Amino acid sequence: MKSSDKKKQTVGAQLSAPLHTFRLEDYLASRKAMVDEALDKSLGERSPGHPKLIKAMRYSLFAGGKRLRPILAIAAAEAVGASAEEVLTPAIALEYIHTYSLIHDDLPAMDNAEMRRGIPTLHKAFDEATAILAGDALLTEAFNILARWGVENAREALVSNLVFELASASGAEGMVSGQVYDLETPGPADIAALDALHRLKTGALIKASVRIGALCAGATKKQLDTLSKYAGLVGLAFQIADDLLDSADMTGKDKDLDAQRGKKTYPILIGRDESARRAGELIEAAKSELKIFGATAEPLLSIADFVIERQS
Ligand code: GRG
């Protein structure tokens, strides 16, 4: 074939291809790379911190997390019309909080877990005191990151809203209370009580992630309310999927710790099939909330499916 014909054929193939094909895999990889780079940079900026502390924070921040919460913040901002770069710094504050929560959750006083994401937990790789302190530092630095971003970009009013979102989702009104409920014996007696626990323990930070992205992008009240509903539904489906993965031993955590400790989970209370059915229903409901956005919500729509289809 002549090279001019080859060229024509290629152009022809391009023209007949769909104008735009969204591939979640590419989207997640590109946004994760941005988040990883920003996290790396943020740790560099933290010096002079104690080298052992920084090393421990880095160990857990780069232990193989999916970056779901920062990516949700970015996707929410994009749905509203902003770029990923515009929300990247507030988005990484969410990963700092998430990482702290996992480090502390793994401690001997809580889950006493030896493995997470297929590698030793921080207190096993370092020591318990360092793990406690690295968690403390990540929690505190999350707010430092937000505050500095606000001052540097003259967005102090927005930052006070972001601090409110992040603090209420992760503190006594949210994740920490969820964790206290989760440590109680006996655990939740029924699905309603389990849902309430999950809403605090994992749902609140997932909702804050979406809201923080949307607030940074200047969402209207209607957009923010819609995205909050989406996030509430996705958050619960995420937890059901996590329970299913955990009971199937696919998370790289210690083998089915929940069942071993007599903890109530979705599969334990209603069985694996019914749990999967409910998670699917929640995801469909979440996706139908996004109709007001059109094509800009494509990442959020695909992430919703990913939350229950993921294998880790
Ligand atoms: C210690 C104050 C305090 C709170 C801990 C969130 C939490 C509260 C504990 C985590 C326990 C746990 C494993 C909950 C299940 C849901 C969850 C947060 C799973 C891990 O999140 P992913 O899948 O994690 O986003 P990666 O590894 O991708 O970062």
PDB file of N, CA and C in Angstrom, residues 38-81:
ATOM      1  N   ALA A  38       1.453  15.052  43.611  1.00  0.00           N
ATOM      2  CA  ALA A  38       1.162  16.120  44.583  1.00  0.00           C
ATOM      3  C   ALA A  38       1.452  15.647  46.008  1.00  0.00           C
ATOM      4  N   LEU A  39       1.179  14.384  46.299  1.00  0.00           N
ATOM      5  CA  LEU A  39       1.475  13.855  47.639  1.00  0.00           C
ATOM      6  C   LEU A  39       2.979  13.853  47.881  1.00  0.00           C
ATOM      7  N   ASP A  40       3.709  13.421  46.876  1.00  0.00           N
ATOM      8  CA  ASP A  40       5.160  13.353  46.986  1.00  0.00           C
ATOM      9  C   ASP A  40       5.729  14.756  47.263  1.00  0.00           C
ATOM     10  N   LYS A  41       5.231  15.713  46.491  1.00  0.00           N
ATOM     11  CA  LYS A  41       5.693  17.093  46.644  1.00  0.00           C
ATOM     12  C   LYS A  41       5.342  17.615  48.043  1.00  0.00           C
ATOM     13  N   SER A  42       4.131  17.291  48.500  1.00  0.00           N
ATOM     14  CA  SER A  42       3.695  17.797  49.804  1.00  0.00           C
ATOM     15  C   SER A  42       4.584  17.262  50.919  1.00  0.00           C
ATOM     16  N   LEU A  43       5.054  16.025  50.780  1.00  0.00           N
ATOM     17  CA  LEU A  43       5.931  15.459  51.818  1.00  0.00           C
ATOM     18  C   LEU A  43       7.282  16.143  51.803  1.00  0.00           C
ATOM     19  N   GLY A  44       7.755  16.490  50.617  1.00  0.00           N
ATOM     20  CA  GLY A  44       9.020  17.228  50.497  1.00  0.00           C
ATOM     21  C   GLY A  44       8.922  18.563  51.200  1.00  0.00           C
ATOM     22  N   GLU A  45       7.755  19.203  51.039  1.00  0.00           N
ATOM     23  CA  GLU A  45       7.557  20.528  51.648  1.00  0.00           C
ATOM     24  C   GLU A  45       7.476  20.455  53.159  1.00  0.00           C
ATOM     25  N   ARG A  46       7.200  19.245  53.684  1.00  0.00           N
ATOM     26  CA  ARG A  46       7.036  19.110  55.139  1.00  0.00           C
ATOM     27  C   ARG A  46       8.349  19.173  55.896  1.00  0.00           C
ATOM     28  N   SER A  47       9.500  19.062  55.213  1.00  0.00           N
ATOM     29  CA  SER A  47      10.747  19.093  55.950  1.00  0.00           C
ATOM     30  C   SER A  47      10.983  20.526  56.436  1.00  0.00           C
ATOM     31  N   PRO A  48      11.684  20.799  57.516  1.00  0.00           N
ATOM     32  CA  PRO A  48      12.353  19.784  58.299  1.00  0.00           C
ATOM     33  C   PRO A  48      11.413  19.138  59.319  1.00  0.00           C
ATOM     34  N   GLY A  49      10.989  17.934  59.036  1.00  0.00           N
ATOM     35  CA  GLY A  49      10.300  17.144  60.038  1.00  0.00           C
ATOM     36  C   GLY A  49      11.281  16.077  60.464  1.00  0.00           C
ATOM     37  N   HIS A  50      10.988  15.358  61.529  1.00  0.00           N
ATOM     38  CA  HIS A  50      11.915  14.298  61.958  1.00  0.00           C
ATOM     39  C   HIS A  50      12.001  13.251  60.837  1.00  0.00           C
ATOM     40  N   PRO A  51      13.209  12.904  60.402  1.00  0.00           N
ATOM     41  CA  PRO A  51      13.334  11.993  59.251  1.00  0.00           C
ATOM     42  C   PRO A  51      12.565  10.682  59.430  1.00  0.00           C
ATOM     43  N   LYS A  52      12.553  10.142  60.666  1.00  0.00           N
ATOM     44  CA  LYS A  52      11.841   8.863  60.871  1.00  0.00           C
ATOM     45  C   LYS A  52      10.322   9.061  60.703  1.00  0.00           C
ATOM     46  N   LEU A  53       9.846  10.200  61.184  1.00  0.00           N
ATOM     47  CA  LEU A  53       8.410  10.491  61.063  1.00  0.00           C
ATOM     48  C   LEU A  53       8.022  10.637  59.589  1.00  0.00           C
ATOM     49  N   ILE A  54       8.808  11.400  58.853  1.00  0.00           N
ATOM     50  CA  ILE A  54       8.504  11.624  57.426  1.00  0.00           C
ATOM     51  C   ILE A  54       8.555  10.283  56.675  1.00  0.00           C
ATOM     52  N   LYS A  55       9.550   9.452  57.028  1.00  0.00           N
ATOM     53  CA  LYS A  55       9.687   8.148  56.374  1.00  0.00           C
ATOM     54  C   LYS A  55       8.444   7.273  56.652  1.00  0.00           C
ATOM     55  N   ALA A  56       7.970   7.335  57.885  1.00  0.00           N
ATOM     56  CA  ALA A  56       6.783   6.541  58.250  1.00  0.00           C
ATOM     57  C   ALA A  56       5.539   7.071  57.533  1.00  0.00           C
ATOM     58  N   MET A  57       5.404   8.398  57.458  1.00  0.00           N
ATOM     59  CA  MET A  57       4.254   8.984  56.746  1.00  0.00           C
ATOM     60  C   MET A  57       4.301   8.569  55.277  1.00  0.00           C
ATOM     61  N   ARG A  58       5.500   8.614  54.710  1.00  0.00           N
ATOM     62  CA  ARG A  58       5.672   8.237  53.293  1.00  0.00           C
ATOM     63  C   ARG A  58       5.351   6.749  53.090  1.00  0.00           C
ATOM     64  N   TYR A  59       5.795   5.916  54.036  1.00  0.00           N
ATOM     65  CA  TYR A  59       5.553   4.469  53.927  1.00  0.00           C
ATOM     66  C   TYR A  59       4.056   4.214  53.724  1.00  0.00           C
ATOM     67  N   SER A  60       3.243   4.861  54.567  1.00  0.00           N
ATOM     68  CA  SER A  60       1.800   4.591  54.478  1.00  0.00           C
ATOM     69  C   SER A  60       1.143   5.355  53.335  1.00  0.00           C
ATOM     70  N   LEU A  61       1.597   6.577  53.079  1.00  0.00           N
ATOM     71  CA  LEU A  61       0.990   7.325  51.964  1.00  0.00           C
ATOM     72  C   LEU A  61       1.255   6.644  50.623  1.00  0.00           C
ATOM     73  N   PHE A  62       2.386   5.936  50.535  1.00  0.00           N
ATOM     74  CA  PHE A  62       2.733   5.275  49.264  1.00  0.00           C
ATOM     75  C   PHE A  62       2.715   3.743  49.394  1.00  0.00           C
ATOM     76  N   ALA A  63       1.731   3.250  50.151  1.00  0.00           N
ATOM     77  CA  ALA A  63       1.655   1.796  50.352  1.00  0.00           C
ATOM     78  C   ALA A  63       0.705   1.130  49.365  1.00  0.00           C
ATOM     79  N   GLY A  64       0.269   1.864  48.345  1.00  0.00           N
ATOM     80  CA  GLY A  64      -0.553   1.226  47.306  1.00  0.00           C
ATOM     81  C   GLY A  64      -2.039   1.556  47.352  1.00  0.00           C
ATOM     82  N   GLY A  65      -2.389   2.676  47.962  1.00  0.00           N
ATOM     83  CA  GLY A  65      -3.808   3.066  48.005  1.00  0.00           C
ATOM     84  C   GLY A  65      -4.338   3.447  46.623  1.00  0.00           C
ATOM     85  N   LYS A  66      -5.646   3.276  46.454  1.00  0.00           N
ATOM     86  CA  LYS A  66      -6.279   3.564  45.152  1.00  0.00           C
ATOM     87  C   LYS A  66      -6.467   5.057  44.913  1.00  0.00           C
ATOM     88  N   ARG A  67      -6.373   5.867  45.977  1.00  0.00           N
ATOM     89  CA  ARG A  67      -6.593   7.328  45.892  1.00  0.00           C
ATOM     90  C   ARG A  67      -8.045   7.665  45.570  1.00  0.00           C
ATOM     91  N   LEU A  68      -8.952   6.807  46.038  1.00  0.00           N
ATOM     92  CA  LEU A  68     -10.363   6.980  45.685  1.00  0.00           C
ATOM     93  C   LEU A  68     -10.919   8.341  46.136  1.00  0.00           C
ATOM     94  N   ARG A  69     -10.559   8.761  47.352  1.00  0.00           N
ATOM     95  CA  ARG A  69     -11.162   9.992  47.867  1.00  0.00           C
ATOM     96  C   ARG A  69     -10.671  11.229  47.104  1.00  0.00           C
ATOM     97  N   PRO A  70      -9.341  11.399  46.909  1.00  0.00           N
ATOM     98  CA  PRO A  70      -8.927  12.536  46.064  1.00  0.00           C
ATOM     99  C   PRO A  70      -9.484  12.458  44.650  1.00  0.00           C
ATOM    100  N   ILE A  71      -9.580  11.259  44.103  1.00  0.00           N
ATOM    101  CA  ILE A  71     -10.101  11.150  42.723  1.00  0.00           C
ATOM    102  C   ILE A  71     -11.586  11.525  42.696  1.00  0.00           C
ATOM    103  N   LEU A  72     -12.312  11.165  43.752  1.00  0.00           N
ATOM    104  CA  LEU A  72     -13.723  11.579  43.811  1.00  0.00           C
ATOM    105  C   LEU A  72     -13.839  13.103  43.880  1.00  0.00           C
ATOM    106  N   ALA A  73     -12.941  13.732  44.635  1.00  0.00           N
ATOM    107  CA  ALA A  73     -12.966  15.203  44.730  1.00  0.00           C
ATOM    108  C   ALA A  73     -12.696  15.812  43.348  1.00  0.00           C
ATOM    109  N   ILE A  74     -11.711  15.253  42.664  1.00  0.00           N
ATOM    110  CA  ILE A  74     -11.364  15.761  41.334  1.00  0.00           C
ATOM    111  C   ILE A  74     -12.537  15.551  40.362  1.00  0.00           C
ATOM    112  N   ALA A  75     -13.108  14.358  40.384  1.00  0.00           N
ATOM    113  CA  ALA A  75     -14.212  14.052  39.457  1.00  0.00           C
ATOM    114  C   ALA A  75     -15.433  14.941  39.733  1.00  0.00           C
ATOM    115  N   ALA A  76     -15.684  15.235  41.002  1.00  0.00           N
ATOM    116  CA  ALA A  76     -16.815  16.108  41.340  1.00  0.00           C
ATOM    117  C   ALA A  76     -16.553  17.521  40.813  1.00  0.00           C
ATOM    118  N   ALA A  77     -15.303  17.976  40.973  1.00  0.00           N
ATOM    119  CA  ALA A  77     -14.946  19.315  40.474  1.00  0.00           C
ATOM    120  C   ALA A  77     -15.086  19.353  38.953  1.00  0.00           C
ATOM    121  N   GLU A  78     -14.660  18.295  38.297  1.00  0.00           N
ATOM    122  CA  GLU A  78     -14.758  18.246  36.838  1.00  0.00           C
ATOM    123  C   GLU A  78     -16.225  18.217  36.386  1.00  0.00           C
ATOM    124  N   ALA A  79     -17.074  17.529  37.164  1.00  0.00           N
ATOM    125  CA  ALA A  79     -18.504  17.496  36.816  1.00  0.00           C
ATOM    126  C   ALA A  79     -19.076  18.915  36.814  1.00  0.00           C
ATOM    127  N   VAL A  80     -18.564  19.732  37.750  1.00  0.00           N
ATOM    128  CA  VAL A  80     -19.067  21.106  37.876  1.00  0.00           C
ATOM    129  C   VAL A  80     -18.378  22.048  36.868  1.00  0.00           C
ATOM    130  N   GLY A  81     -17.286  21.593  36.263  1.00  0.00           N
ATOM    131  CA  GLY A  81     -16.653  22.417  35.214  1.00  0.00           C
ATOM    132  C   GLY A  81     -15.259  22.919  35.530  1.00  0.00           C
TER     133      GLY A  81
END
